[in-house]
CSV table of C-alpha atoms in Angstrom, one decimal:
chain,number,residue,atom,x,y,z
A,1441,MET,CA,-21.7,-65.4,-132.2
A,1442,LYS,CA,-23.4,-62.3,-131.2
A,1443,ALA,CA,-25.2,-61.2,-128.3
A,1444,THR,CA,-28.1,-60.6,-130.1
A,1445,GLU,CA,-27.7,-63.6,-131.8
A,1446,PHE,CA,-27.9,-65.8,-128.9
A,1447,GLN,CA,-30.7,-63.8,-127.3
A,1448,GLN,CA,-33.0,-64.9,-130.3
A,1449,ALA,CA,-31.7,-68.8,-130.2
A,1450,GLY,CA,-34.2,-70.9,-128.8
A,1451,GLY,CA,-34.9,-71.8,-125.5
A,1452,VAL,CA,-32.6,-69.2,-124.0
A,1453,GLU,CA,-35.5,-67.0,-123.3
A,1454,ASP,CA,-34.5,-67.0,-119.4
A,1455,TRP,CA,-31.1,-65.4,-120.0
A,1456,ARG,CA,-29.4,-62.2,-120.8
A,1457,VAL,CA,-26.2,-61.3,-122.0
A,1458,LEU,CA,-23.9,-59.2,-119.3
A,1459,GLY,CA,-21.0,-58.4,-120.6
A,1460,SER,CA,-18.8,-61.3,-122.1
A,1461,GLY,CA,-21.4,-64.3,-121.0
A,1462,ALA,CA,-25.1,-65.0,-120.7
A,1463,SER,CA,-26.9,-64.5,-117.2
A,1464,ALA,CA,-30.1,-66.2,-115.6
A,1465,TRP,CA,-31.6,-66.3,-112.3
A,1466,PHE,CA,-33.8,-68.7,-111.0
A,1467,ASP,CA,-36.0,-68.2,-108.0
A,1468,ALA,CA,-35.8,-71.1,-105.2
A,1469,PRO,CA,-37.7,-71.3,-102.0
A,1470,SER,CA,-34.7,-72.4,-99.8
A,1471,GLN,CA,-31.5,-73.0,-100.3
A,1472,THR,CA,-32.1,-76.4,-100.4
A,1473,ALA,CA,-34.0,-76.2,-103.2
A,1474,GLY,CA,-31.4,-74.1,-105.2
A,1475,ALA,CA,-28.6,-76.5,-104.2
A,1476,ALA,CA,-30.9,-79.4,-106.7
A,1477,LEU,CA,-30.7,-77.0,-109.5
A,1478,VAL,CA,-26.7,-76.8,-108.4
A,1479,GLY,CA,-26.8,-80.9,-108.7
A,1480,ARG,CA,-28.6,-80.9,-112.2
A,1481,ILE,CA,-26.3,-78.2,-113.3
A,1482,ALA,CA,-23.2,-80.6,-112.5
A,1483,ASP,CA,-24.6,-83.6,-114.6
A,1484,LEU,CA,-24.8,-81.1,-117.9
A,1485,ALA,CA,-21.5,-80.3,-118.6
A,1486,PRO,CA,-18.0,-81.5,-117.7
A,1487,GLY,CA,-16.8,-78.0,-116.1
A,1488,LEU,CA,-19.0,-76.1,-113.7
A,1489,PRO,CA,-20.4,-72.4,-114.8
A,1490,ASP,CA,-20.2,-69.8,-112.3
A,1491,LEU,CA,-23.3,-70.7,-110.0
A,1492,ASP,CA,-24.1,-68.4,-106.9
A,1493,LEU,CA,-26.6,-69.8,-104.6
A,1494,ARG,CA,-28.7,-67.8,-102.2
A,1495,SER,CA,-31.5,-68.4,-99.9
A,1496,GLY,CA,-33.7,-66.9,-102.7
A,1497,GLY,CA,-32.3,-68.1,-105.8
A,1498,VAL,CA,-29.6,-69.3,-108.0
A,1499,ARG,CA,-27.9,-67.2,-110.6
A,1500,VAL,CA,-26.1,-69.1,-113.0
A,1501,ARG,CA,-23.5,-67.6,-115.7
A,1502,ILE,CA,-22.1,-69.1,-118.8
A,1503,GLY,CA,-20.6,-67.9,-122.2
A,1504,ALA,CA,-22.6,-66.5,-124.8
A,1505,SER,CA,-19.9,-67.4,-127.9
A,1506,SER,CA,-21.5,-70.5,-129.8
A,1507,ASP,CA,-24.1,-73.1,-130.5
A,1508,LEU,CA,-23.0,-75.1,-127.2
A,1509,ASP,CA,-23.9,-72.4,-124.9
A,1510,VAL,CA,-27.1,-72.0,-126.1
A,1511,GLU,CA,-27.2,-75.8,-125.5
A,1512,LEU,CA,-26.4,-75.3,-122.3
A,1513,ALA,CA,-28.5,-72.2,-121.4
A,1514,SER,CA,-31.4,-74.3,-122.9
A,1515,ALA,CA,-30.5,-77.3,-120.7
A,1516,ILE,CA,-30.1,-75.5,-117.7
A,1517,SER,CA,-33.4,-73.7,-118.1
A,1518,ALA,CA,-35.5,-76.9,-118.6
A,1519,ALA,CA,-33.7,-78.4,-115.4
A,1520,ALA,CA,-35.0,-75.5,-113.3
A,1521,GLN,CA,-38.5,-75.3,-115.3
A,1522,ASP,CA,-38.8,-79.6,-114.0
A,1523,LEU,CA,-38.0,-78.1,-110.4
A,1524,GLY,CA,-40.0,-75.8,-110.6
A,1525,LEU,CA,-37.7,-72.7,-110.1
A,1526,PRO,CA,-38.8,-70.3,-112.2
A,1527,ALA,CA,-36.8,-67.5,-113.8
A,1528,ASP,CA,-36.7,-63.5,-113.2
A,1529,PRO,CA,-35.0,-61.8,-116.0
A,1530,ALA,CA,-35.4,-58.4,-114.3
A,1531,ALA,CA,-33.2,-59.2,-111.6
A,1532,LEU,CA,-29.9,-59.5,-113.8
A,1533,GLN,CA,-27.1,-56.6,-113.6
A,1534,THR,CA,-23.5,-56.5,-112.7
A,1535,VAL,CA,-22.2,-53.4,-111.0
A,1536,GLN,CA,-18.4,-52.6,-112.0
A,1537,PHE,CA,-16.0,-49.9,-111.3
A,1538,ALA,CA,-13.6,-47.3,-113.3
A,1539,ILE,CA,-10.7,-45.8,-112.4
A,1540,ASP,CA,-9.4,-42.8,-114.4
A,1541,ALA,CA,-6.0,-42.4,-114.4
A,1542,ALA,CA,-3.1,-39.9,-115.9
A,1543,ASP,CA,-0.3,-43.5,-115.8
A,1544,ARG,CA,-2.6,-46.0,-116.0
A,1545,SER,CA,0.4,-48.5,-115.3
A,1546,SER,CA,1.4,-47.5,-112.3
A,1547,VAL,CA,-2.6,-47.2,-110.9
A,1548,MET,CA,-3.1,-50.6,-112.1
A,1549,SER,CA,-0.5,-52.3,-110.4
A,1550,PHE,CA,-1.4,-50.5,-107.2
A,1551,TRP,CA,-4.9,-52.3,-107.2
A,1552,ARG,CA,-3.5,-55.3,-108.6
A,1553,THR,CA,-1.3,-55.5,-105.3
A,1554,ALA,CA,-4.1,-54.4,-102.9
A,1555,LEU,CA,-6.7,-56.5,-104.6
A,1556,ALA,CA,-4.9,-59.5,-105.5
A,1557,TYR,CA,-6.9,-59.1,-108.8
A,1558,GLU,CA,-5.6,-60.7,-112.1
A,1559,PRO,CA,-5.6,-58.4,-115.8
A,1560,ALA,CA,-8.3,-59.3,-117.2
A,1561,ASP,CA,-6.8,-57.3,-120.7
A,1562,ASP,CA,-4.6,-54.4,-121.3
A,1563,ASN,CA,-7.2,-52.0,-119.5
A,1564,SER,CA,-8.8,-54.0,-116.8
A,1565,LEU,CA,-8.4,-56.1,-113.3
A,1566,ALA,CA,-10.7,-58.9,-112.3
A,1567,ASP,CA,-11.0,-61.0,-109.4
A,1568,ALA,CA,-10.5,-64.7,-110.1
A,1569,LEU,CA,-12.8,-66.2,-108.3
A,1570,ARG,CA,-15.4,-63.4,-109.8
A,1571,ARG,CA,-17.0,-62.7,-106.6
A,1572,ASP,CA,-16.0,-59.2,-106.5
A,1573,PRO,CA,-16.2,-56.4,-109.2
A,1574,PRO,CA,-13.9,-55.6,-112.0
A,1575,ILE,CA,-12.0,-52.5,-112.4
A,1576,SER,CA,-11.7,-51.3,-115.9
A,1577,PHE,CA,-9.1,-48.0,-116.0
A,1578,HIS,CA,-9.2,-44.8,-118.6
A,1579,ARG,CA,-7.3,-42.3,-119.6
A,1580,LEU,CA,-7.8,-38.8,-117.5
A,1581,ASP,CA,-9.2,-36.1,-119.6
A,1582,GLN,CA,-7.2,-33.3,-117.3
A,1583,PRO,CA,-5.9,-32.9,-114.0
A,1584,ARG,CA,-8.4,-33.9,-110.8
A,1585,PRO,CA,-6.0,-33.7,-107.8
A,1586,LEU,CA,-9.0,-33.4,-104.9
A,1587,ARG,CA,-9.8,-36.8,-103.1
A,1588,ASN,CA,-12.2,-38.5,-104.5
A,1589,ARG,CA,-15.7,-38.5,-102.8
A,1590,ILE,CA,-16.0,-42.6,-104.0
A,1591,HIS,CA,-13.4,-44.8,-102.5
A,1592,PHE,CA,-12.9,-48.8,-101.8
A,1593,ASP,CA,-13.1,-50.6,-98.8
A,1594,VAL,CA,-11.2,-54.2,-98.9
A,1595,SER,CA,-10.7,-56.7,-95.8
A,1596,ARG,CA,-8.8,-59.2,-96.3
A,1597,SER,CA,-6.5,-61.6,-94.0
A,1598,PRO,CA,-3.8,-59.8,-91.5
A,1599,GLU,CA,-1.0,-61.7,-93.3
A,1600,ALA,CA,-2.2,-60.2,-96.9
A,1601,VAL,CA,-2.9,-56.7,-95.8
A,1602,GLU,CA,0.8,-56.8,-94.1
A,1603,ALA,CA,1.9,-58.3,-97.4
A,1604,VAL,CA,0.3,-55.5,-99.5
A,1605,LYS,CA,2.0,-53.1,-97.3
A,1606,THR,CA,5.4,-54.7,-97.9
A,1607,ALA,CA,4.8,-55.1,-101.6
A,1608,LEU,CA,3.9,-51.4,-102.0
A,1609,GLY,CA,6.3,-50.2,-99.9
A,1610,THR,CA,3.6,-47.7,-97.8
A,1611,GLU,CA,2.8,-47.0,-94.1
A,1612,ALA,CA,-1.2,-46.6,-93.8
A,1613,TYR,CA,-2.3,-43.1,-92.5
A,1614,GLY,CA,-6.1,-41.9,-91.9
A,1615,ALA,CA,-7.8,-41.7,-88.6
A,1616,TRP,CA,-7.9,-45.9,-88.2
A,1617,GLN,CA,-4.1,-46.4,-89.8
A,1618,LEU,CA,-6.4,-48.1,-92.5
A,1619,THR,CA,-6.4,-46.0,-95.7
A,1620,LEU,CA,-3.2,-46.8,-98.9
A,1621,ALA,CA,-3.4,-44.7,-101.6
A,1622,ASP,CA,-2.4,-44.9,-105.4
A,1623,THR,CA,0.3,-42.8,-107.2
A,1624,GLU,CA,-3.2,-40.7,-108.3
A,1625,GLY,CA,-4.6,-40.5,-104.9
A,1626,ASN,CA,-7.2,-42.8,-105.5
A,1627,GLU,CA,-8.2,-44.4,-101.7
A,1628,VAL,CA,-8.8,-47.9,-100.1
A,1629,ASP,CA,-9.4,-48.7,-96.7
A,1630,LEU,CA,-7.3,-52.2,-96.5
A,1631,VAL,CA,-8.7,-53.7,-93.3
A,1632,PRO,CA,-6.7,-56.7,-91.6
A,1633,GLY,CA,-9.6,-59.6,-90.8
A,1634,GLY,CA,-10.1,-61.9,-88.4
A,1635,GLU,CA,-10.5,-65.3,-86.5
A,1636,LEU,CA,-14.3,-66.3,-86.3
A,1637,SER,CA,-13.6,-68.1,-82.8
A,1638,GLU,CA,-10.6,-69.5,-80.9
A,1639,GLY,CA,-11.9,-72.7,-81.0
A,1640,PRO,CA,-10.3,-75.8,-84.1
A,1641,GLU,CA,-13.7,-76.2,-85.1
A,1642,THR,CA,-14.3,-73.2,-86.9
A,1643,ALA,CA,-10.4,-72.5,-87.9
A,1644,ASP,CA,-11.3,-72.9,-91.8
A,1645,TRP,CA,-13.1,-69.3,-91.4
A,1646,GLN,CA,-12.3,-65.9,-91.4
A,1647,VAL,CA,-13.9,-62.8,-90.6
A,1648,VAL,CA,-13.3,-60.3,-93.5
A,1649,PHE,CA,-16.2,-58.0,-92.8
A,1650,GLY,CA,-18.2,-60.8,-93.7
A,1651,ALA,CA,-17.3,-64.9,-92.4
A,1652,MET,CA,-16.0,-66.8,-95.0
A,1653,THR,CA,-14.3,-69.9,-95.9
A,1654,PHE,CA,-12.9,-71.4,-99.3
A,1655,TYR,CA,-12.3,-75.0,-100.2
A,1656,PRO,CA,-10.9,-76.0,-103.2
A,1657,THR,CA,-12.3,-78.8,-105.7
A,1658,SER,CA,-11.9,-81.0,-108.1
A,1659,SER,CA,-14.8,-81.8,-109.7
A,1660,PRO,CA,-18.2,-80.6,-110.5
A,1661,ALA,CA,-19.8,-83.6,-108.6
A,1662,GLN,CA,-17.6,-82.4,-105.6
A,1663,GLU,CA,-18.4,-78.9,-105.5
A,1664,ALA,CA,-22.5,-79.6,-105.8
A,1665,ALA,CA,-21.9,-82.3,-103.1
A,1666,LEU,CA,-20.6,-79.5,-100.8
A,1667,ALA,CA,-23.3,-77.1,-102.1
A,1668,THR,CA,-26.1,-79.7,-101.4
A,1669,ALA,CA,-24.8,-79.8,-97.9
A,1670,VAL,CA,-23.8,-76.8,-96.9
A,1671,ALA,CA,-27.6,-75.6,-98.2
A,1672,GLY,CA,-29.0,-78.2,-96.1
A,1673,LEU,CA,-27.5,-76.9,-93.0
A,1674,ALA,CA,-28.1,-73.4,-93.7
A,1675,ASP,CA,-32.2,-74.1,-93.8
A,1676,ASP,CA,-32.1,-76.0,-91.0
A,1677,ALA,CA,-30.0,-73.4,-88.5
A,1678,GLY,CA,-32.4,-70.7,-90.3
A,1679,VAL,CA,-29.2,-68.9,-91.3
A,1680,PRO,CA,-28.6,-68.1,-95.1
A,1681,LEU,CA,-25.4,-68.1,-96.3
A,1682,MET,CA,-23.5,-67.2,-99.7
A,1683,VAL,CA,-22.6,-70.2,-101.3
A,1684,ASP,CA,-20.3,-68.9,-104.6
A,1685,LEU,CA,-19.9,-72.2,-107.0
A,1686,ARG,CA,-16.5,-71.8,-109.3
A,1687,PRO,CA,-14.3,-74.2,-111.4
A,1688,ASP,CA,-11.8,-74.7,-108.7
A,1689,GLY,CA,-13.7,-74.1,-105.7
A,1690,VAL,CA,-16.4,-73.0,-103.4
A,1691,THR,CA,-16.8,-70.0,-101.5
A,1692,ILE,CA,-18.9,-69.9,-98.4
A,1693,ASP,CA,-19.9,-66.3,-97.1
A,1694,SER,CA,-22.1,-65.3,-94.2
A,1695,GLY,CA,-22.8,-61.6,-96.0
A,1696,LYS,CA,-21.3,-58.3,-94.3
A,1697,ASP,CA,-21.8,-58.4,-90.9
A,1698,LEU,CA,-24.6,-60.9,-90.6
A,1699,TRP,CA,-22.5,-63.7,-88.6
A,1700,GLU,CA,-22.9,-60.7,-85.7
A,1701,GLU,CA,-26.6,-61.1,-85.4
A,1702,ASP,CA,-26.3,-64.5,-83.3
A,1703,VAL,CA,-22.3,-65.1,-82.7
A,1704,PRO,CA,-23.2,-68.4,-80.8
A,1705,ARG,CA,-25.8,-69.9,-83.6
A,1706,PHE,CA,-23.8,-68.7,-86.4
A,1707,ALA,CA,-20.5,-70.3,-84.9
A,1708,ALA,CA,-22.4,-73.3,-84.5
A,1709,LEU,CA,-23.4,-73.6,-88.1
A,1710,ALA,CA,-19.8,-73.0,-89.3
A,1711,GLY,CA,-18.4,-75.8,-87.5
A,1712,ARG,CA,-20.9,-78.1,-89.0
A,1713,VAL,CA,-20.0,-76.6,-92.4
A,1714,GLN,CA,-16.7,-76.9,-91.7
A,1715,ALA,CA,-17.4,-80.7,-90.8
A,1716,ALA,CA,-19.3,-81.5,-94.3
A,1717,ALA,CA,-16.2,-79.9,-95.9
A,1718,HIS,CA,-13.5,-82.6,-94.2
A,1719,GLU,CA,-15.7,-85.3,-94.7
A,1720,LEU,CA,-15.7,-84.7,-98.4
A,1721,ALA,CA,-11.6,-84.4,-97.9
A,1722,LEU,CA,-11.7,-80.6,-98.5
A,1723,ALA,CA,-8.9,-78.5,-96.8
A,1724,ALA,CA,-9.7,-74.6,-96.8
A,1725,ASP,CA,-7.8,-71.8,-98.8
A,1726,PRO,CA,-8.0,-68.7,-96.6
A,1727,SER,CA,-5.9,-67.1,-99.0
A,1728,ARG,CA,-8.8,-66.4,-101.4
A,1729,LEU,CA,-10.7,-64.6,-99.0
A,1730,ARG,CA,-11.4,-61.0,-99.9
A,1731,PHE,CA,-14.4,-58.8,-98.8
A,1732,VAL,CA,-14.8,-55.3,-100.8
A,1733,GLN,CA,-17.7,-52.4,-100.5
A,1734,PHE,CA,-17.4,-49.0,-101.7
A,1735,GLY,CA,-18.0,-45.9,-100.1
A,1736,ILE,CA,-19.3,-42.5,-101.1
A,1737,ASP,CA,-19.5,-39.3,-99.1
A,1738,ALA,CA,-22.2,-37.0,-99.8
A,1739,VAL,CA,-23.7,-34.0,-98.2
A,1740,ASP,CA,-26.9,-34.8,-98.2
A,1741,VAL,CA,-26.6,-38.4,-97.3
A,1742,PRO,CA,-30.6,-39.5,-97.7
A,1743,ALA,CA,-30.6,-38.1,-101.0
A,1744,VAL,CA,-27.4,-39.8,-102.3
A,1745,ARG,CA,-28.8,-42.8,-101.1
A,1746,ASP,CA,-32.0,-42.9,-102.3
A,1747,PHE,CA,-30.7,-41.9,-105.5
A,1748,TRP,CA,-28.2,-45.3,-105.1
A,1749,THR,CA,-31.0,-47.5,-103.7
A,1750,THR,CA,-33.3,-46.9,-106.7
A,1751,LEU,CA,-31.0,-47.3,-109.4
A,1752,LEU,CA,-29.8,-50.6,-108.1
A,1753,GLY,CA,-32.4,-51.9,-107.0
A,1754,TYR,CA,-30.6,-52.3,-103.2
A,1755,GLN,CA,-32.4,-52.3,-100.3
A,1756,HIS,CA,-31.5,-49.8,-97.1
A,1757,ASP,CA,-29.7,-51.5,-94.1
A,1758,PRO,CA,-32.1,-51.9,-91.6
A,1759,ARG,CA,-29.9,-51.5,-88.7
A,1760,PRO,CA,-29.5,-48.1,-86.8
A,1761,ASN,CA,-26.9,-45.8,-87.3
A,1762,VAL,CA,-25.7,-47.6,-90.4
A,1763,SER,CA,-25.6,-46.3,-94.0
A,1764,ASP,CA,-25.6,-49.4,-95.8
A,1765,ILE,CA,-27.7,-50.0,-98.9
A,1766,TYR,CA,-27.4,-53.5,-100.0
A,1767,ASP,CA,-28.4,-56.1,-102.8
A,1768,PRO,CA,-31.4,-58.0,-101.6
A,1769,ARG,CA,-30.2,-61.2,-103.1
A,1770,ARG,CA,-26.1,-60.6,-102.2
A,1771,LEU,CA,-24.8,-60.9,-105.6
A,1772,ASN,CA,-23.4,-56.9,-105.8
A,1773,PRO,CA,-21.0,-55.2,-103.4
A,1774,VAL,CA,-22.4,-53.1,-100.4
A,1775,ILE,CA,-22.2,-49.4,-100.9
A,1776,ILE,CA,-21.8,-47.4,-97.8
A,1777,PHE,CA,-22.4,-43.3,-97.5
A,1778,GLN,CA,-20.3,-40.7,-95.3
A,1779,GLN,CA,-21.1,-37.4,-94.2
A,1780,MET,CA,-19.2,-34.5,-96.0
A,1781,GLY,CA,-19.0,-30.8,-94.9
A,1782,ALA,CA,-20.8,-28.3,-97.2
A,1783,ALA,CA,-18.0,-26.4,-97.1
A,1784,ASP,CA,-15.7,-28.3,-98.5
A,1785,GLU,CA,-17.4,-27.0,-102.2
A,1786,GLU,CA,-14.5,-27.6,-104.1
A,1787,ARG,CA,-13.8,-31.0,-103.9
A,1788,LEU,CA,-17.6,-31.4,-104.4
A,1789,ARG,CA,-17.2,-29.8,-107.6
A,1790,GLN,CA,-14.6,-32.0,-108.9
A,1791,ARG,CA,-15.2,-34.8,-110.8
A,1792,ASN,CA,-14.6,-38.0,-109.4
A,1793,ARG,CA,-11.7,-40.0,-111.0
A,1794,ILE,CA,-13.8,-43.3,-110.0
A,1795,HIS,CA,-17.1,-44.1,-111.4
A,1796,PHE,CA,-19.6,-46.6,-111.7
A,1797,ASP,CA,-20.5,-48.8,-114.2
A,1798,LEU,CA,-23.9,-50.4,-114.0
A,1799,VAL,CA,-24.4,-53.6,-116.6
A,1800,VAL,CA,-27.9,-54.6,-117.1
A,1801,PRO,CA,-29.8,-56.2,-120.1
A,1802,ASP,CA,-31.0,-54.1,-122.9
A,1803,ASP,CA,-34.2,-54.7,-122.9
A,1804,GLN,CA,-34.0,-52.7,-119.1
A,1805,ALA,CA,-31.7,-50.0,-119.8
A,1806,ARG,CA,-34.5,-47.6,-120.2
A,1807,ALA,CA,-36.6,-48.0,-117.2
A,1808,ARG,CA,-33.1,-47.8,-115.4
A,1809,ILE,CA,-32.6,-44.3,-116.4
A,1810,ASP,CA,-36.2,-43.2,-116.2
A,1811,ALA,CA,-35.9,-44.3,-112.5
A,1812,ALA,CA,-33.0,-42.7,-112.1
A,1813,VAL,CA,-33.7,-39.4,-113.4
A,1814,ALA,CA,-37.1,-39.7,-111.1
A,1815,ALA,CA,-34.8,-40.2,-108.2
A,1816,GLY,CA,-33.2,-37.2,-108.7
A,1817,GLY,CA,-30.3,-37.7,-111.2
A,1818,ARG,CA,-29.5,-36.0,-114.5
A,1819,ILE,CA,-28.4,-37.4,-117.6
A,1820,LEU,CA,-24.8,-36.2,-118.6
A,1821,ALA,CA,-24.5,-38.1,-121.8
A,1822,GLU,CA,-27.3,-39.4,-123.9
A,1823,PRO,CA,-27.7,-42.9,-124.8
A,1824,ALA,CA,-25.6,-44.0,-127.6
A,1825,GLN,CA,-24.0,-47.8,-128.8
A,1826,GLY,CA,-25.6,-49.3,-125.5
A,1827,ARG,CA,-24.0,-46.5,-123.1
A,1828,CYS,CA,-25.7,-44.0,-121.0
A,1829,THR,CA,-23.8,-41.8,-118.8
A,1830,LEU,CA,-25.8,-40.4,-115.7
A,1831,ALA,CA,-25.0,-38.3,-112.0
A,1832,ASP,CA,-25.9,-38.6,-108.8
A,1833,PRO,CA,-27.7,-35.4,-106.9
A,1834,GLU,CA,-24.2,-34.4,-106.0
A,1835,GLY,CA,-22.2,-35.6,-109.2
A,1836,ASN,CA,-21.3,-38.9,-108.7
A,1837,GLU,CA,-21.1,-40.9,-111.8
A,1838,VAL,CA,-23.0,-44.3,-113.5
A,1839,ASP,CA,-22.8,-45.1,-116.6
A,1840,ILE,CA,-25.7,-47.4,-117.1
A,1841,VAL,CA,-24.2,-50.2,-120.2
A,1842,ALA,CA,-26.7,-52.6,-121.8
A,1843,PRO,CA,-25.0,-54.6,-124.2
A,1844,ALA,CA,-26.6,-55.5,-127.2
């Protein structure tokens, strides 16, 4: 079944095909209300689809290749309607990344190790939990020897960070001794995480920019029970949590740095979440935890930041001395901006080896392109075969991809 055939089927008006599957977003007034939909979905299929429960709603991702997928999508929409949770297709997008490489095998090997990703196909890597963005690898058309203006920030457990360095046989460098680079100079700042607190009541939690825990599960019913318990605890505490349900387990996440807003209050909530998981006979697996964000170096930070905020529908982090922009639904990665010297003209002129891919529904692509141009971007390649290449005010590139 092609994407167009799925979209034209009856009962799937809430859904849009992005990449290899279909997605829907259902608004919810609370996490408890969203968890009610999670429970209904758990009763619909023998295997739970990818579900991202947020304070404002639920994202659902399923296949889009068969009549069974159409039936499941229609049933989920009916359940959401019955619960009074409206769909918002305009909320759907996926931020991905691409690296141009002369030696793709070597570069892919580095990033597979650094991120603990798995091969998705011969030219791409993906997070097995499908929380962090996939990376595709393309052939480098000509040498670009200077440092990129885009880099990765990744946080993992201290043990995982040391294991990466050992596996790569390299030492970190840079101002904080955190930076590693692949064989072609593409960089990642690999940051070791730490404990949320010293007490056993939060021993399941790790701080990797966000405070996170992961519980392997054995059934959709078990996952739904945990999501329901966590949603109720989060609503009672007035502290939103990101709850991502996958067929093999549930990740619970504060979001980047949000646990720091009131550490005692968050630690108390984390302890209650841990106790609820243990009551369900679940044991945490911290080895699955990872945080990924992206940094852009810019001479005119406000102009570049405003371009990406507009294009992605992100919001500015309101905290002082923070350059972050973030997805208001907390579904896509944070982007930070760092000051770059105007005198570094050669690096500014060099085309990056890393670029963004923004996957949006076909009916939204033109509006995104127009908004990006109005925000200071320029079109480098006119739309063709569902893809349009743009550059921000300083030449950082993004491909807007609209599956058809």
